[in-house]
Amino acid sequence: MHPRPRPRQNARLVLATATAAALTGGLLTFAAGPAVAADATHVPGADFNKDGRADLAASAQAAYVAGKKEAGQLVVLYGTSTGVTGAKRSVISQNTTGVPGSAEAGDGFGTRSAYADFNGDGYHDLVVNAPGEDMGADKDGGTVILLWGSAAGLTGRSVTIADPAPGSHDRWGETLAAGDFDGDGRADLVVGSTSATVHIFKGGFSSTGKPGKGRTTLTPPILSGTGLGPVNLTAGDIDGDLVTDLVVDGFETASSQGWNRNYYFQGGPDGLVNNTGRLIKAGVVTAIGDIDKDGYGDIVSGAIWDSADGYVHPEGSAKGGRVWVTYGTATGPGRSTGITQDTAGIPDAAESQDRFGHELDLGDINGDGYLDLAIGTVLENVKDDVDTGMVTVLYGSASGLRTSGGQWFTQDAPGVPGVNEDHDRFGMDVKLDDVTGDRRADLVVGSGEDGGDGAVTYLPSNGSRITTTGARLITVAAAGVSAAGTPYLGANFAD
């Protein structure tokens, strides 16, 4: 049985300069990560080999490794002048030379990951979890591994980020985010588990995995316990002060019925400070970036239910999903507006359980400085095909996100590789990253192609729009992943 689908975090971290402003923009344990970028308009992707093109780290978290069921693998697709392709890749597991531990059944290596330059050498590094790892007698204690970037990309050279409270929780590394939360120019890492307490490692890491400036904790007011803790962690500079802020998503403490809460924590000279969280619009998948080019990061949250108040999730009330855009200000999150599939200009009508907003990512497709948004509607039915999935692209402007003039893609759209099939879940994860090096974000889509094998679809930018010219489908065979079981290649992309 493959890991149960669950919502995932969204936020990617890239520490591009010592003076950085953060913005970001991914269901099996379906997850995402944060960004610290040199400006508030161009969201850089991870560049593990420092060649100027974004690289894509894709999970295959339920892959068999040496016969071990659901041990998990990570596939790195390196950017090229023609986009990502299976021909230029690294496939990493816990059986890869240099990676701590060994592949074991149920480890789920690569389920979630987050990137940044954690040692200041100019190469982006990748933090990867294995939440089902047994740590001695501690079943499902989990482990977190830091893979170092290099001219050859990610090779397996790595170090463990030690759990500071083993035995007090399960699934260490269940959620991850990276950013510069104290503004010192060095990348920090936030790690969650099944506990409500998250741990913040400050000042990058040494070659032995020791944090440069120690560790602090944050305990947002969310429900904790087995299988709970934060659902997602998202990093980005919302108030425009060049210091990363954090959004923590989880279940409220007043109820165990699955009601959702998002809390905003402001970064500053002292980093993230406990008991300072501010309740904002809900949504289990979140991206942060400057949509309207005003210098403040805007929060985009995917509430896969459609709750008009933006906070709670009453069971049985779902109608398709809602995307909340909360615009940043000098004092943090400001006004919010909601978008559904019934909003004028959005394709198709809202239907129960479509999961509009299941995955989100931000990037500048046309180079105008306004960030654009990709939205995964993972359970969209298309014609007679059930849960085949769809991706919608909306464009940013000075007045915010435009709901007119957008694009939408299914696997039956002209030029998109593959065909619609039941349960493909096209849009299982989405990324907008410049994988060709032309400073235009391209669209990459994960799906559950072929009964859960998974696949990655590449749709390039032509400089002004997403196009299908040059599109390609990267299957498990092309990516070097075993098709045994249900590996779910592309269920999650690193943020």
Short mmCIF file of C-alpha atoms in Angstrom, two decimals:
data_model
loop_
_atom_site.label_atom_id
_atom_site.label_comp_id
_atom_site.label_asym_id
_atom_site.label_seq_id
_atom_site.Cartn_x
_atom_site.Cartn_y
_atom_site.Cartn_z
CA MET A 1 0.00 0.00 0.00
CA HIS A 2 1.51 3.33 -1.00
CA PRO A 3 1.68 6.25 1.48
CA ARG A 4 -1.71 7.84 1.99
CA PRO A 5 -2.20 11.07 0.02
CA ARG A 6 -2.22 14.18 2.17
CA PRO A 7 -1.85 17.88 1.46
CA ARG A 8 1.61 19.22 1.11
CA GLN A 9 3.54 22.36 1.83
CA ASN A 10 4.65 24.97 -0.63
CA ALA A 11 7.60 27.36 -0.33
CA ARG A 12 11.02 27.26 -1.80
CA LEU A 13 14.21 28.72 -0.37
CA VAL A 14 17.09 30.04 -2.34
CA LEU A 15 19.70 32.14 -0.57
CA ALA A 16 20.95 34.16 -3.54
CA THR A 17 22.81 37.03 -1.85
CA ALA A 18 23.66 38.29 1.61
CA THR A 19 20.88 40.84 1.25
CA ALA A 20 17.93 38.73 0.23
CA ALA A 21 14.19 39.06 0.08
CA ALA A 22 12.19 35.86 0.36
CA LEU A 23 9.40 34.67 -1.89
CA THR A 24 8.25 31.24 -2.93
CA GLY A 25 6.28 29.31 -4.74
CA GLY A 26 4.29 21.54 -3.62
CA LEU A 27 -0.24 14.73 -2.22
CA LEU A 28 1.07 11.33 -1.30
CA THR A 29 2.40 12.83 1.81
CA PHE A 30 2.12 15.55 -0.76
CA ALA A 31 4.36 18.46 0.21
CA ALA A 32 6.32 21.97 -0.71
CA GLY A 33 9.25 24.54 0.49
CA PRO A 34 10.60 28.35 0.70
CA ALA A 35 12.64 31.04 -1.11
CA VAL A 36 15.09 33.75 -0.30
CA ALA A 37 15.78 35.59 -3.52
CA ALA A 38 17.84 38.61 -4.48
CA ASP A 39 14.75 40.56 -5.48
CA ALA A 40 10.99 40.36 -5.12
CA THR A 41 10.15 39.61 -8.75
CA HIS A 42 12.34 36.87 -10.19
CA VAL A 43 11.95 33.64 -8.23
CA PRO A 44 15.09 31.57 -8.83
CA GLY A 45 14.92 27.81 -8.79
CA ALA A 46 17.42 25.52 -7.15
CA ASP A 47 20.74 25.47 -9.00
CA PHE A 48 22.66 22.51 -7.57
CA ASN A 49 25.46 22.67 -10.16
CA LYS A 50 25.62 26.48 -10.48
CA ASP A 51 25.21 26.58 -14.26
CA GLY A 52 22.58 29.35 -14.25
CA ARG A 53 19.63 27.06 -14.95
CA ALA A 54 17.13 25.84 -12.38
CA ASP A 55 17.23 22.16 -11.46
CA LEU A 56 14.18 20.14 -10.43
CA ALA A 57 14.23 17.75 -7.48
CA ALA A 58 11.27 15.35 -7.81
CA SER A 59 10.19 12.76 -5.29
CA ALA A 60 9.59 9.11 -6.06
CA GLN A 61 8.80 8.53 -2.42
CA ALA A 62 7.19 5.12 -2.78
CA ALA A 63 9.81 3.68 -5.14
CA TYR A 64 11.28 0.25 -4.57
CA VAL A 65 15.03 0.29 -3.90
CA ALA A 66 16.93 -3.00 -4.04
CA GLY A 67 13.60 -4.78 -3.54
CA LYS A 68 12.66 -2.68 -0.51
CA LYS A 69 9.06 -1.53 -0.91
CA GLU A 70 8.47 2.21 -0.60
CA ALA A 71 12.06 2.89 0.44
CA GLY A 72 11.94 6.01 -1.72
CA GLN A 73 14.14 7.81 -4.20
CA LEU A 74 14.84 11.39 -5.22
CA VAL A 75 15.24 12.25 -8.91
CA VAL A 76 17.12 15.43 -9.83
CA LEU A 77 16.42 16.66 -13.37
CA TYR A 78 19.06 19.24 -14.30
CA GLY A 79 18.12 22.29 -16.33
CA THR A 80 19.39 22.54 -19.89
CA SER A 81 18.91 24.96 -22.80
CA THR A 82 15.97 22.81 -23.88
CA GLY A 83 14.48 22.31 -20.41
CA VAL A 84 14.47 19.29 -18.12
CA THR A 85 14.89 15.84 -19.59
CA GLY A 86 15.54 12.35 -18.31
CA ALA A 87 18.88 12.35 -20.11
CA LYS A 88 20.53 14.66 -17.55
CA ARG A 89 19.66 13.47 -14.08
CA SER A 90 20.75 12.08 -10.72
CA VAL A 91 18.81 9.35 -8.91
CA ILE A 92 19.56 9.28 -5.18
CA SER A 93 18.41 6.91 -2.44
CA GLN A 94 19.74 5.84 0.94
CA ASN A 95 21.72 3.19 -0.94
CA THR A 96 23.61 5.90 -2.84
CA THR A 97 27.26 6.16 -1.79
CA GLY A 98 27.68 8.88 0.81
CA VAL A 99 24.05 9.03 1.92
CA PRO A 100 23.57 8.09 5.60
CA GLY A 101 21.63 4.93 6.42
CA SER A 102 20.38 2.35 3.96
CA ALA A 103 17.21 1.85 1.95
CA GLU A 104 14.53 0.11 4.01
CA ALA A 105 10.90 -0.67 3.35
CA GLY A 106 8.59 2.23 4.21
CA ASP A 107 11.28 4.88 4.72
CA GLY A 108 9.78 7.25 2.12
CA PHE A 109 13.12 8.89 1.34
CA GLY A 110 12.58 12.10 -0.63
CA THR A 111 8.95 12.64 0.37
CA ARG A 112 9.68 16.31 1.04
CA SER A 113 12.68 18.51 0.39
CA ALA A 114 13.79 22.13 0.60
CA TYR A 115 16.77 23.91 -0.90
CA ALA A 116 19.21 26.72 -0.09
CA ASP A 117 22.95 27.37 -0.03
CA PHE A 118 23.55 26.11 3.50
CA ASN A 119 27.36 26.38 3.48
CA GLY A 120 27.85 29.57 1.45
CA ASP A 121 29.82 28.01 -1.43
CA GLY A 122 27.47 29.28 -4.14
CA TYR A 123 25.89 25.89 -4.87
CA HIS A 124 22.36 25.20 -3.69
CA ASP A 125 22.07 22.26 -1.32
CA LEU A 126 19.02 20.08 -0.69
CA VAL A 127 17.51 18.94 2.59
CA VAL A 128 15.64 15.63 2.16
CA ASN A 129 13.53 13.65 4.61
CA ALA A 130 12.90 9.96 5.18
CA PRO A 131 9.94 10.26 7.59
CA GLY A 132 9.37 6.51 7.94
CA GLU A 133 12.97 5.75 8.92
CA ASP A 134 13.23 3.61 12.08
CA MET A 135 15.83 5.10 14.40
CA GLY A 136 16.93 2.15 16.48
CA ALA A 137 13.91 1.11 18.54
CA ASP A 138 12.10 4.33 17.61
CA LYS A 139 9.72 3.17 14.86
CA ASP A 140 9.04 5.86 12.25
CA GLY A 141 11.25 8.29 14.14
CA GLY A 142 12.33 9.78 10.83
CA THR A 143 15.57 11.28 9.60
CA VAL A 144 16.67 14.43 7.73
CA ILE A 145 19.64 14.44 5.36
CA LEU A 146 21.44 17.43 3.82
CA LEU A 147 22.80 16.76 0.31
CA TRP A 148 25.58 19.14 -0.72
CA GLY A 149 25.54 20.80 -4.15
CA SER A 150 28.64 20.82 -6.36
CA ALA A 151 29.80 21.36 -9.94
CA ALA A 152 28.53 17.82 -10.56
CA GLY A 153 25.18 18.58 -8.91
CA LEU A 154 23.91 16.35 -6.12
CA THR A 155 26.12 13.28 -5.88
CA GLY A 156 25.24 11.71 -2.54
CA ARG A 157 27.80 13.67 -0.51
CA SER A 158 25.72 14.49 2.54
CA VAL A 159 25.31 14.73 6.29
CA THR A 160 22.52 14.00 8.79
CA ILE A 161 20.64 16.84 10.52
CA ALA A 162 20.25 15.28 13.95
CA ASP A 163 16.87 15.13 15.67
CA PRO A 164 17.21 17.17 18.89
CA ALA A 165 14.27 15.44 20.60
CA PRO A 166 14.25 11.76 19.53
CA GLY A 167 11.42 9.70 20.98
CA SER A 168 9.20 12.73 21.64
CA HIS A 169 7.56 12.58 18.21
CA ASP A 170 7.39 10.55 15.02
CA ARG A 171 8.37 11.42 11.42
CA TRP A 172 11.21 13.88 12.00
CA GLY A 173 11.38 16.01 8.86
CA GLU A 174 7.70 15.53 7.96
CA THR A 175 7.70 19.23 7.00
CA LEU A 176 10.63 21.42 5.90
CA ALA A 177 11.22 25.06 5.01
CA ALA A 178 14.29 27.23 4.51
CA GLY A 179 14.89 30.97 4.60
CA ASP A 180 16.91 33.75 6.24
CA PHE A 181 14.67 34.37 9.23
CA ASP A 182 17.04 36.73 11.08
CA GLY A 183 18.45 38.65 8.11
CA ASP A 184 22.10 37.70 8.67
CA GLY A 185 22.59 36.51 5.10
CA ARG A 186 22.86 32.83 6.02
CA ALA A 187 20.28 30.15 5.32
CA ASP A 188 18.22 28.80 8.21
CA LEU A 189 16.20 25.57 8.23
CA VAL A 190 12.83 24.85 9.88
CA VAL A 191 12.01 21.19 10.55
CA GLY A 192 8.64 19.77 11.65
CA SER A 193 7.40 16.38 12.81
CA THR A 194 4.21 14.99 14.37
CA SER A 195 4.75 17.38 17.28
CA ALA A 196 3.37 20.93 17.18
CA THR A 197 6.87 22.20 18.01
CA VAL A 198 9.09 23.02 15.04
CA HIS A 199 12.86 23.38 15.29
CA ILE A 200 14.81 26.23 13.67
CA PHE A 201 18.47 25.61 12.82
CA LYS A 202 20.22 28.95 12.38
CA GLY A 203 23.19 30.15 10.37
CA GLY A 204 23.66 27.35 7.85
CA PHE A 205 25.44 24.07 8.54
CA SER A 206 28.99 22.83 8.88
CA SER A 207 30.33 19.78 7.07
CA THR A 208 29.35 17.70 10.12
CA GLY A 209 25.76 18.94 10.19
CA LYS A 210 26.18 21.39 13.05
CA PRO A 211 24.14 24.61 12.74
CA GLY A 212 26.25 27.76 12.55
CA LYS A 213 24.25 29.71 15.16
CA GLY A 214 22.50 27.03 17.16
CA ARG A 215 18.83 26.10 17.35
CA THR A 216 15.55 27.58 18.61
CA THR A 217 11.96 26.30 18.66
CA LEU A 218 8.56 27.60 17.68
CA THR A 219 5.24 26.17 18.92
CA PRO A 220 2.33 27.50 16.86
CA PRO A 221 -1.18 26.95 18.31
CA ILE A 222 -1.99 23.87 16.25
CA LEU A 223 -3.04 20.39 17.22
CA SER A 224 -0.24 17.90 17.87
CA GLY A 225 -0.16 14.16 18.26
CA THR A 226 0.51 11.06 16.20
CA GLY A 227 0.16 11.87 12.51
CA LEU A 228 -0.45 15.56 13.12
CA GLY A 229 1.85 18.51 13.77
CA PRO A 230 2.33 21.08 10.98
CA VAL A 231 0.86 20.11 7.63
CA ASN A 232 2.95 22.63 5.71
CA LEU A 233 5.66 25.23 6.31
CA THR A 234 6.08 28.11 3.84
CA ALA A 235 8.79 30.78 3.88
CA GLY A 236 8.81 34.17 2.16
CA ASP A 237 9.32 37.91 2.72
CA ILE A 238 5.79 39.23 3.16
CA ASP A 239 6.51 42.63 4.77
CA GLY A 240 9.33 43.66 2.41
CA ASP A 241 12.07 44.04 5.04
CA LEU A 242 14.47 41.59 3.31
CA VAL A 243 14.02 39.07 6.13
CA THR A 244 12.14 35.81 5.63
CA ASP A 245 8.79 35.27 7.35
CA LEU A 246 7.09 31.91 7.95
CA VAL A 247 3.54 30.61 7.44
CA VAL A 248 2.66 27.50 9.48
CA ASP A 249 -0.36 25.46 8.47
CA GLY A 250 -1.98 22.90 10.77
CA PHE A 251 -5.12 21.77 12.54
CA GLU A 252 -6.66 23.98 15.19
CA THR A 253 -6.31 22.97 18.84
CA ALA A 254 -10.04 23.46 19.56
CA SER A 255 -11.13 20.62 17.30
CA SER A 256 -9.88 17.35 15.88
CA GLN A 257 -12.32 17.41 12.96
CA GLY A 258 -9.76 18.51 10.38
CA TRP A 259 -10.39 22.26 10.64
CA ASN A 260 -7.50 24.23 9.29
CA ARG A 261 -5.46 27.20 10.53
CA ASN A 262 -2.60 29.23 9.03
CA TYR A 263 -0.37 31.36 11.23
CA TYR A 264 2.01 34.08 10.09
CA PHE A 265 5.28 34.52 12.02
CA GLN A 266 7.39 37.57 11.22
CA GLY A 267 11.13 37.23 10.80
CA GLY A 268 13.45 39.82 12.33
CA PRO A 269 16.83 40.38 14.01
CA ASP A 270 15.94 37.80 16.66
CA GLY A 271 14.60 35.35 14.12
CA LEU A 272 11.18 33.74 14.51
CA VAL A 273 9.78 34.43 17.98
CA ASN A 274 7.45 32.02 19.76
CA ASN A 275 3.87 33.05 20.67
CA THR A 276 3.80 35.81 18.05
CA GLY A 277 1.79 33.96 15.39
CA ARG A 278 -1.04 35.80 13.65
CA LEU A 279 -4.03 33.95 12.22
CA ILE A 280 -4.48 34.42 8.46
CA LYS A 281 -6.57 32.85 5.68
CA ALA A 282 -6.51 29.07 5.61
CA GLY A 283 -5.20 26.76 2.92
CA VAL A 284 -3.04 23.67 3.21
CA VAL A 285 -0.85 24.52 0.23
CA THR A 286 0.82 27.89 0.19
CA ALA A 287 3.16 29.90 -2.05
CA ILE A 288 4.66 33.34 -1.38
CA GLY A 289 5.87 35.86 -3.95
CA ASP A 290 5.30 39.40 -5.26
CA ILE A 291 2.37 39.17 -7.70
CA ASP A 292 1.70 42.93 -8.02
CA LYS A 293 5.36 44.09 -7.96
CA ASP A 294 4.93 46.40 -4.97
CA GLY A 295 7.91 44.98 -3.04
CA TYR A 296 5.85 42.84 -0.65
CA GLY A 297 5.40 39.09 -0.84
CA ASP A 298 1.83 37.93 -1.40
CA ILE A 299 0.50 34.72 0.16
CA VAL A 300 -1.38 32.28 -2.06
CA SER A 301 -3.18 29.50 -0.17
CA GLY A 302 -5.01 26.54 -1.64
CA ALA A 303 -8.06 25.69 0.44
CA ILE A 304 -9.06 22.48 -1.31
CA TRP A 305 -12.46 22.81 0.31
CA ASP A 306 -14.46 25.93 -0.54
CA SER A 307 -15.17 27.68 2.74
CA ALA A 308 -16.40 31.24 2.33
CA ASP A 309 -14.90 32.51 5.59
CA GLY A 310 -11.46 31.21 4.67
CA TYR A 311 -10.78 29.61 8.03
CA VAL A 312 -12.68 26.40 8.70
CA HIS A 313 -13.25 23.20 6.80
CA PRO A 314 -16.66 21.77 7.72
CA GLU A 315 -16.80 18.21 6.42
CA GLY A 316 -19.32 17.79 3.62
CA SER A 317 -19.33 21.45 2.59
CA ALA A 318 -16.63 21.13 -0.05
CA LYS A 319 -17.40 22.39 -3.53
CA GLY A 320 -14.31 22.21 -5.62
CA GLY A 321 -11.82 24.36 -3.70
CA ARG A 322 -10.80 27.98 -3.32
CA VAL A 323 -7.50 29.82 -3.79
CA TRP A 324 -6.94 32.73 -1.41
CA VAL A 325 -4.57 35.55 -2.37
CA THR A 326 -3.52 37.62 0.64
CA TYR A 327 -1.50 40.66 -0.41
CA GLY A 328 1.57 41.67 1.58
CA THR A 329 2.07 45.06 3.22
CA ALA A 330 4.75 46.72 5.36
CA THR A 331 2.98 45.31 8.41
CA GLY A 332 2.50 41.81 7.05
CA PRO A 333 -0.54 40.12 5.50
CA GLY A 334 -3.21 42.53 4.28
CA ARG A 335 -6.39 42.25 2.18
CA SER A 336 -7.48 38.88 0.79
CA THR A 337 -9.45 37.83 -2.24
CA GLY A 338 -10.78 34.38 -3.09
CA ILE A 339 -10.83 32.61 -6.46
CA THR A 340 -12.84 29.51 -7.34
CA GLN A 341 -13.66 27.73 -10.57
CA ASP A 342 -16.91 29.70 -10.56
CA THR A 343 -14.97 32.99 -10.70
CA ALA A 344 -15.40 34.77 -14.04
CA GLY A 345 -12.57 33.82 -16.42
CA ILE A 346 -11.62 30.57 -14.68
CA PRO A 347 -12.15 27.48 -16.85
CA ASP A 348 -14.71 24.83 -15.99
CA ALA A 349 -17.29 24.98 -13.21
CA ALA A 350 -16.67 24.17 -9.57
CA GLU A 351 -17.63 20.60 -8.73
CA SER A 352 -17.50 18.80 -5.42
CA GLN A 353 -14.04 17.45 -4.55
CA ASP A 354 -12.22 18.84 -7.63
CA ARG A 355 -9.46 20.14 -5.30
CA PHE A 356 -8.87 23.40 -7.12
CA GLY A 357 -5.74 24.76 -5.41
CA HIS A 358 -4.40 21.35 -4.41
CA GLU A 359 -0.98 22.54 -5.57
CA LEU A 360 0.33 26.05 -6.27
CA ASP A 361 3.51 27.72 -7.42
CA LEU A 362 4.62 31.21 -8.43
CA GLY A 363 7.08 32.33 -11.11
CA ASP A 364 7.55 34.98 -13.80
CA ILE A 365 6.56 33.33 -17.09
CA ASN A 366 6.77 36.42 -19.32
CA GLY A 367 9.54 38.43 -17.65
CA ASP A 368 7.34 41.44 -16.83
CA GLY A 369 8.30 41.41 -13.15
CA TYR A 370 4.84 40.33 -11.98
CA LEU A 371 4.69 36.81 -10.62
CA ASP A 372 2.28 34.37 -12.26
CA LEU A 373 0.49 31.44 -10.62
CA ALA A 374 0.10 27.77 -11.56
CA ILE A 375 -2.81 25.96 -9.89
CA GLY A 376 -3.27 22.19 -9.79
CA THR A 377 -6.85 20.84 -9.77
CA VAL A 378 -5.85 17.29 -9.11
CA LEU A 379 -9.27 15.56 -9.03
CA GLU A 380 -10.82 17.36 -11.99
CA ASN A 381 -12.97 15.10 -14.15
CA VAL A 382 -12.46 15.77 -17.86
CA LYS A 383 -15.23 14.46 -20.11
CA ASP A 384 -15.61 10.79 -19.12
CA ASP A 385 -12.25 10.55 -17.37
CA VAL A 386 -12.37 10.49 -13.56
CA ASP A 387 -9.80 12.39 -11.47
CA THR A 388 -7.66 13.03 -14.52
CA GLY A 389 -6.58 16.49 -13.33
CA MET A 390 -6.01 19.94 -14.79
CA VAL A 391 -3.55 22.83 -14.37
CA THR A 392 -4.59 26.50 -14.61
CA VAL A 393 -2.13 29.36 -15.16
CA LEU A 394 -3.09 32.91 -14.10
CA TYR A 395 -0.96 35.99 -14.75
CA GLY A 396 0.11 38.73 -12.34
CA SER A 397 -0.37 42.48 -12.84
CA ALA A 398 -0.11 45.79 -10.99
CA SER A 399 -3.62 45.20 -9.65
CA GLY A 400 -2.80 41.65 -8.54
CA LEU A 401 -3.67 38.28 -9.99
CA ARG A 402 -5.76 38.49 -13.17
CA THR A 403 -8.51 35.90 -13.57
CA SER A 404 -8.92 36.75 -17.27
CA GLY A 405 -6.44 35.86 -20.00
CA GLY A 406 -5.22 32.73 -18.26
CA GLN A 407 -4.42 29.28 -19.63
CA TRP A 408 -5.40 25.76 -18.70
CA PHE A 409 -3.92 22.38 -19.56
CA THR A 410 -5.00 18.75 -19.44
CA GLN A 411 -3.32 15.79 -21.07
CA ASP A 412 -5.91 15.93 -23.84
CA ALA A 413 -4.99 19.52 -24.72
CA PRO A 414 -3.25 19.88 -28.11
CA GLY A 415 0.49 19.42 -27.76
CA VAL A 416 0.46 18.18 -24.15
CA PRO A 417 2.19 14.78 -24.00
CA GLY A 418 0.08 11.79 -23.02
CA VAL A 419 -3.69 11.38 -22.83
CA ASN A 420 -6.30 11.80 -20.12
CA GLU A 421 -6.83 8.63 -18.11
CA ASP A 422 -8.78 7.87 -14.96
CA HIS A 423 -6.87 8.80 -11.79
CA ASP A 424 -3.87 10.34 -13.55
CA ARG A 425 -4.18 13.37 -11.22
CA PHE A 426 -2.39 15.71 -13.58
CA GLY A 427 -1.34 18.63 -11.36
CA MET A 428 -0.39 16.49 -8.37
CA ASP A 429 2.40 19.02 -8.02
CA VAL A 430 3.30 22.09 -10.09
CA LYS A 431 6.46 24.19 -10.43
CA LEU A 432 7.21 27.44 -12.23
CA ASP A 433 11.01 27.53 -12.59
CA ASP A 434 13.46 28.86 -15.17
CA VAL A 435 14.96 25.52 -16.22
CA THR A 436 16.38 26.90 -19.52
CA GLY A 437 18.24 29.93 -18.14
CA ASP A 438 16.34 32.54 -20.19
CA ARG A 439 14.88 34.28 -17.09
CA ARG A 440 11.39 33.08 -17.95
CA ALA A 441 9.65 30.51 -15.74
CA ASP A 442 8.67 27.23 -17.38
CA LEU A 443 5.87 24.98 -16.13
CA VAL A 444 6.59 21.52 -14.74
CA VAL A 445 3.71 19.25 -13.71
CA GLY A 446 3.66 16.05 -11.66
CA SER A 447 1.02 13.37 -12.14
CA GLY A 448 0.11 9.85 -11.04
CA GLU A 449 0.48 8.56 -14.59
CA ASP A 450 -0.06 4.86 -15.34
CA GLY A 451 -1.72 3.78 -12.12
CA GLY A 452 0.65 5.52 -9.75
CA ASP A 453 3.97 5.16 -11.55
CA GLY A 454 3.99 8.93 -11.85
CA ALA A 455 5.53 11.22 -14.43
CA VAL A 456 6.86 14.74 -14.93
CA THR A 457 5.52 16.91 -17.77
CA TYR A 458 7.59 19.84 -19.02
CA LEU A 459 5.79 22.78 -20.71
CA PRO A 460 8.14 25.66 -21.64
CA SER A 461 7.62 29.41 -21.68
CA ASN A 462 7.89 31.01 -25.12
CA GLY A 463 8.79 34.31 -23.48
CA SER A 464 5.23 35.49 -23.01
CA ARG A 465 3.06 32.40 -22.33
CA ILE A 466 3.33 28.72 -21.50
CA THR A 467 3.47 26.74 -24.72
CA THR A 468 3.34 23.10 -25.74
CA THR A 469 6.05 23.55 -28.36
CA GLY A 470 9.00 21.54 -27.03
CA ALA A 471 6.87 19.85 -24.36
CA ARG A 472 7.94 16.44 -23.11
CA LEU A 473 6.84 13.70 -20.73
CA ILE A 474 9.44 12.17 -18.40
CA THR A 475 8.27 8.73 -17.30
CA VAL A 476 9.70 6.49 -14.57
CA ALA A 477 11.69 4.62 -17.23
CA ALA A 478 13.20 7.85 -18.55
CA ALA A 479 13.97 9.00 -15.00
CA GLY A 480 15.65 5.76 -13.97
CA VAL A 481 13.02 4.75 -11.39
CA SER A 482 11.65 1.21 -10.99
CA ALA A 483 7.98 0.86 -11.99
CA ALA A 484 7.43 -1.74 -9.23
CA GLY A 485 4.52 -0.82 -7.00
CA THR A 486 3.42 2.82 -7.18
CA PRO A 487 6.54 5.03 -6.99
CA TYR A 488 4.60 8.27 -7.68
CA LEU A 489 7.38 10.09 -9.49
CA GLY A 490 6.61 13.82 -9.33
CA ALA A 491 4.23 13.69 -6.37
CA ASN A 492 6.35 16.43 -4.78
CA PHE A 493 8.91 18.89 -6.07
CA ALA A 494 11.49 20.60 -3.84
CA ASP A 495 10.78 24.17 -2.83
#
